[in-house]
Amino acid sequence: MANDPRKLKPSECCRLLNSTLLGTVINERQLHRHRVEAGNRIGDGRHVDLLAYADWLHEKRHAPKLVSEVDPYAKLKESARARNAAIALAGRDIGELPPVENPERKAKAAGSFRAFCEAYFRLTFHLEWSPDHLKVINKIEEAVIRGGLFSLAMARGSGKSSLAEVACIWAVLNGYRDFVCLIGSDEGHACDMLDSIKTELDSNEVLAADYPEGCFPIQALDGIANRANGQLFKGKRTQIGWTAKEIVLPTIAGSEASGAIIKVAGLTGRIRGMKFKRPDGKTVRPSLVVLDDPQTDESARSLSQCANREAILAGAVLGLAGPGKKISGIMPCTVIRPGDMADNILNRDLHPEWNGERTRMVNAFPANETLWQRYAEIRAEGLRAGDGGAAGTEFYRQNREAMDAGADVSWKERFNHDELSAIQHAMNLRLQDEAAFFAEYQNEPLPEETVGADQLSADQVAAKINNLPRRRVPIAGNHLTAFIDVQGKLLFYVVAAWEDDFTGYVVDYGTYPDQQRTYFTLRDARYTLATAAKGTGLEGSIYAGLESLTEELLGREWQRDDGAAMKIGRCLIDANWGHSTNVVYQFCRQSSHASILLPSHGRFVGASSNPFSEYKRRPGDRVGLNWRVPTINGKRAIRHVIYDTNWWKSFTHARLAVAMGDRGCLSIFGDRPDQHRMFAGQVTAEYYVRTEGRGRTVDEWKVRPEQTDNHWLDCLVGSAVAASMQGALLFGTDLSTQKDRKRLSFRELQRRKRN
């Protein structure tokens, strides 16, 4: 029988209320207290009227709470709250700004960057300026005030980074720029520069004395960044920002630096679209960018990374100001190697917009080399003996006039306390490490002669253009071959046409998937085999990539100059990469182009190895010029080719070295050398070392340490091997390399057989 809600026992009432989805909401003890408090309004002594109970709870809930005016505790709490609020408000307000200590000094510094450095940063710039410093200071001042781009390379330790940091402070404090962007080779480098600027704004007492509107609110934080959000000036928020990656100067009426921003970023990080929204709703973009040493040692040695950073500089960085506006820029940099990013930016022929300025520690070296050689010997002996170079310094003191003759240094005040002149200081640095001296102090790094001078450079290879359109076969090209280099992320390929005498033409090259950019490395590939074949594993993505690429290369017709249509006659696929060997064999066996495809294995045949000419030929083997197709053995029921990589790399290198127009020359499609810079970089990614062993001399090829990507070199070599298999033959390479055998009589043969 259903319970009557107007007449429930206390236990029934609790059970009914706790049976909702809310779970337990009341117990019998609580209900008892409510019954005592409400009396007969919610039921009699034995039963509870649920409806009256609910009405009573509603009235109790919404009844206004009266604070007794005579409650001393309530008054005490209210007064304590008001007192604490007043103390907090007083602590947040920085009060009145101190007056400017020296208005004349400030006015002079505001109009002259040199005066600003001398007045407020004497501890940083404590030596007299050199003519190069004054030239650089004038350039920086022009870039900040009137705009423009300026790149400078100064000797290590000349203060170029410090000048750039002070230029940021000068630009924002004097209202020349309201948004400065600091960019380093990476974000950590830029944050270090920002920390240096923070230290000056917070701790430089002379600067704070003349620029209280910018520095006093910062010093009021007492190094506690959390105070920035609540800081007040005359009851209004200063909107100051003080984070690890950003400085926002206080918003103060009448201040030239009101609301100015300094923000940091790494060159390869998030730069594009940088902006800042002010509290008044106005959006501002950077108007001055400072790039300090925007390259690293690693990136300077990579052609693709240098080109990538130059592209970022020209696109993302110079576009920071937004549509229709120009950005000013200052870039202190160091040339690490010839042709790196800094070297290119400083070159006014390549980048005239950057107004590159390259200074040296030594403008002219001393004429008397004999005395300096003797000085080097005496100094080295003294250092070994533990005198700290005192003997060399004494020798220089006695012969200083003769040893200084003909020398010209850019900064005469730069030398250590145990040295007598800037000339001696420069020569000591040169004696310590000549390569580092010319790179770090002269900004003219020595060429990296790690290989023989007779070996090709990337510029020479890129210049071997034949003015033919891409994918157009020359009329004399009788053989069309291709090679595919298999990697875990990408497939690299080269298609080449060959005449019968091994005159070659690179018709096409590229990667699958296509990276849609001019410069990249295997490591930073954006579109990979895995992204092209989603849902597949490593082997599956390689198989799918080979299927798509071979269909594109082998399934199409290649147009020849005379109008004839050609197809690739032989395509080799690298099967040396450990994870891909079985996949390559399986693909070559199952592909619709199986008659054209052949797995390949390059073998390192050094001076101490047996040459291909000494391998014993077996029945069924096909043998060619340092390559062979052995008889099928084992589980892989498909033939493959093995070739001598050292010999064929030397052969291909020689073809590239042949002058244009001569027989046996190898050239590249197109009419612009710059479009082949990445290809040429990979083709010259290895160098050879002449090695002797077992009575023969062999060119053993090794990868250059600064260029690890050599995939198109492997493809070009493989295409040449495929051409040899198709019948191309260079004059002089068809001579037999086997040793002459003596004629034996039948009697001698019988005797040897019995023994």
mmCIF file of N, CA and C in Angstrom, residues 60-98:
data_model
loop_
_atom_site.group_PDB
_atom_site.id
_atom_site.type_symbol
_atom_site.label_atom_id
_atom_site.label_comp_id
_atom_site.label_asym_id
_atom_site.label_seq_id
_atom_site.Cartn_x
_atom_site.Cartn_y
_atom_site.Cartn_z
ATOM 1 N N LYS A 60 13.120 28.572 5.259
ATOM 2 C CA LYS A 60 14.356 28.636 6.044
ATOM 3 C C LYS A 60 15.550 28.977 5.153
ATOM 4 N N ARG A 61 15.558 28.405 3.963
ATOM 5 C CA ARG A 61 16.680 28.607 3.037
ATOM 6 C C ARG A 61 16.783 30.053 2.574
ATOM 7 N N HIS A 62 15.638 30.663 2.294
ATOM 8 C CA HIS A 62 15.636 31.999 1.678
ATOM 9 C C HIS A 62 15.363 33.118 2.662
ATOM 10 N N ALA A 63 15.294 32.820 3.930
ATOM 11 C CA ALA A 63 15.096 33.878 4.920
ATOM 12 C C ALA A 63 16.340 34.743 5.017
ATOM 13 N N PRO A 64 16.253 36.068 4.996
ATOM 14 C CA PRO A 64 17.438 36.950 5.081
ATOM 15 C C PRO A 64 18.124 36.813 6.434
ATOM 16 N N LYS A 65 19.453 36.852 6.356
ATOM 17 C CA LYS A 65 20.248 36.715 7.575
ATOM 18 C C LYS A 65 20.627 38.101 8.069
ATOM 19 N N LEU A 66 20.219 38.393 9.240
ATOM 20 C CA LEU A 66 20.482 39.704 9.823
ATOM 21 C C LEU A 66 21.746 39.655 10.668
ATOM 22 N N VAL A 67 22.611 40.625 10.426
ATOM 23 C CA VAL A 67 23.830 40.730 11.222
ATOM 24 C C VAL A 67 23.559 41.679 12.378
ATOM 25 N N SER A 68 23.788 41.209 13.466
ATOM 26 C CA SER A 68 23.528 42.021 14.662
ATOM 27 C C SER A 68 24.542 43.165 14.745
ATOM 28 N N GLU A 69 24.048 44.383 14.891
ATOM 29 C CA GLU A 69 24.929 45.536 14.975
ATOM 30 C C GLU A 69 25.756 45.538 16.256
ATOM 31 N N VAL A 70 25.308 44.767 17.168
ATOM 32 C CA VAL A 70 26.016 44.761 18.448
ATOM 33 C C VAL A 70 26.960 43.571 18.551
ATOM 34 N N ASP A 71 27.107 42.788 17.356
ATOM 35 C CA ASP A 71 27.999 41.619 17.386
ATOM 36 C C ASP A 71 29.437 42.117 17.274
ATOM 37 N N PRO A 72 30.216 42.073 18.310
ATOM 38 C CA PRO A 72 31.589 42.618 18.261
ATOM 39 C C PRO A 72 32.501 41.809 17.343
ATOM 40 N N TYR A 73 32.264 40.526 17.237
ATOM 41 C CA TYR A 73 33.139 39.694 16.403
ATOM 42 C C TYR A 73 32.956 40.025 14.920
ATOM 43 N N ALA A 74 31.685 40.218 14.523
ATOM 44 C CA ALA A 74 31.412 40.573 13.130
ATOM 45 C C ALA A 74 32.050 41.910 12.769
ATOM 46 N N LYS A 75 31.963 42.880 13.688
ATOM 47 C CA LYS A 75 32.579 44.179 13.428
ATOM 48 C C LYS A 75 34.097 44.072 13.344
ATOM 49 N N LEU A 76 34.669 43.197 14.183
ATOM 50 C CA LEU A 76 36.123 43.001 14.164
ATOM 51 C C LEU A 76 36.579 42.411 12.841
ATOM 52 N N LYS A 77 35.813 41.418 12.327
ATOM 53 C CA LYS A 77 36.169 40.807 11.037
ATOM 54 C C LYS A 77 36.071 41.817 9.906
ATOM 55 N N GLU A 78 35.038 42.621 9.922
ATOM 56 C CA GLU A 78 34.854 43.602 8.856
ATOM 57 C C GLU A 78 35.968 44.649 8.863
ATOM 58 N N SER A 79 36.361 45.104 10.033
ATOM 59 C CA SER A 79 37.434 46.097 10.111
ATOM 60 C C SER A 79 38.773 45.502 9.694
ATOM 61 N N ALA A 80 39.001 44.226 10.049
ATOM 62 C CA ALA A 80 40.241 43.563 9.638
ATOM 63 C C ALA A 80 40.286 43.401 8.128
ATOM 64 N N ARG A 81 39.125 43.052 7.545
ATOM 65 C CA ARG A 81 39.075 42.914 6.085
ATOM 66 C C ARG A 81 39.370 44.232 5.392
ATOM 67 N N ALA A 82 38.759 45.299 5.889
ATOM 68 C CA ALA A 82 38.973 46.617 5.284
ATOM 69 C C ALA A 82 40.420 47.066 5.431
ATOM 70 N N ARG A 83 41.000 46.793 6.607
ATOM 71 C CA ARG A 83 42.392 47.184 6.833
ATOM 72 C C ARG A 83 43.337 46.420 5.897
ATOM 73 N N ASN A 84 43.104 45.102 5.753
ATOM 74 C CA ASN A 84 43.956 44.288 4.868
ATOM 75 C C ASN A 84 43.809 44.725 3.413
ATOM 76 N N ALA A 85 42.583 45.058 3.016
ATOM 77 C CA ALA A 85 42.364 45.520 1.640
ATOM 78 C C ALA A 85 43.095 46.822 1.384
ATOM 79 N N ALA A 86 43.074 47.707 2.359
ATOM 80 C CA ALA A 86 43.769 48.991 2.201
ATOM 81 C C ALA A 86 45.273 48.797 2.122
ATOM 82 N N ILE A 87 45.791 47.856 2.976
ATOM 83 C CA ILE A 87 47.238 47.577 2.945
ATOM 84 C C ILE A 87 47.639 46.978 1.604
ATOM 85 N N ALA A 88 46.811 46.037 1.103
ATOM 86 C CA ALA A 88 47.115 45.399 -0.181
ATOM 87 C C ALA A 88 47.075 46.416 -1.306
ATOM 88 N N LEU A 89 46.064 47.302 -1.255
ATOM 89 C CA LEU A 89 45.954 48.316 -2.304
ATOM 90 C C LEU A 89 47.132 49.271 -2.266
ATOM 91 N N ALA A 90 47.547 49.643 -1.047
ATOM 92 C CA ALA A 90 48.704 50.535 -0.922
ATOM 93 C C ALA A 90 49.972 49.860 -1.405
ATOM 94 N N GLY A 91 50.086 48.549 -1.165
ATOM 95 C CA GLY A 91 51.271 47.821 -1.615
ATOM 96 C C GLY A 91 51.319 47.668 -3.115
ATOM 97 N N ARG A 92 50.158 47.606 -3.761
ATOM 98 C CA ARG A 92 50.115 47.457 -5.221
ATOM 99 C C ARG A 92 50.420 48.758 -5.932
ATOM 100 N N ASP A 93 50.110 49.857 -5.338
ATOM 101 C CA ASP A 93 50.336 51.158 -5.974
ATOM 102 C C ASP A 93 51.783 51.586 -5.732
ATOM 103 N N ILE A 94 52.476 51.902 -6.825
ATOM 104 C CA ILE A 94 53.901 52.232 -6.718
ATOM 105 C C ILE A 94 54.125 53.671 -6.275
ATOM 106 N N GLY A 95 53.067 54.446 -6.175
ATOM 107 C CA GLY A 95 53.221 55.824 -5.729
ATOM 108 C C GLY A 95 53.734 56.740 -6.825
ATOM 109 N N GLU A 96 54.241 57.897 -6.418
ATOM 110 C CA GLU A 96 54.748 58.872 -7.380
ATOM 111 C C GLU A 96 56.081 58.419 -7.956
ATOM 112 N N LEU A 97 56.314 58.758 -9.245
ATOM 113 C CA LEU A 97 57.592 58.442 -9.883
ATOM 114 C C LEU A 97 58.662 59.418 -9.422
ATOM 115 N N PRO A 98 59.876 58.945 -9.231
ATOM 116 C CA PRO A 98 60.967 59.872 -8.887
ATOM 117 C C PRO A 98 61.232 60.826 -10.046
#
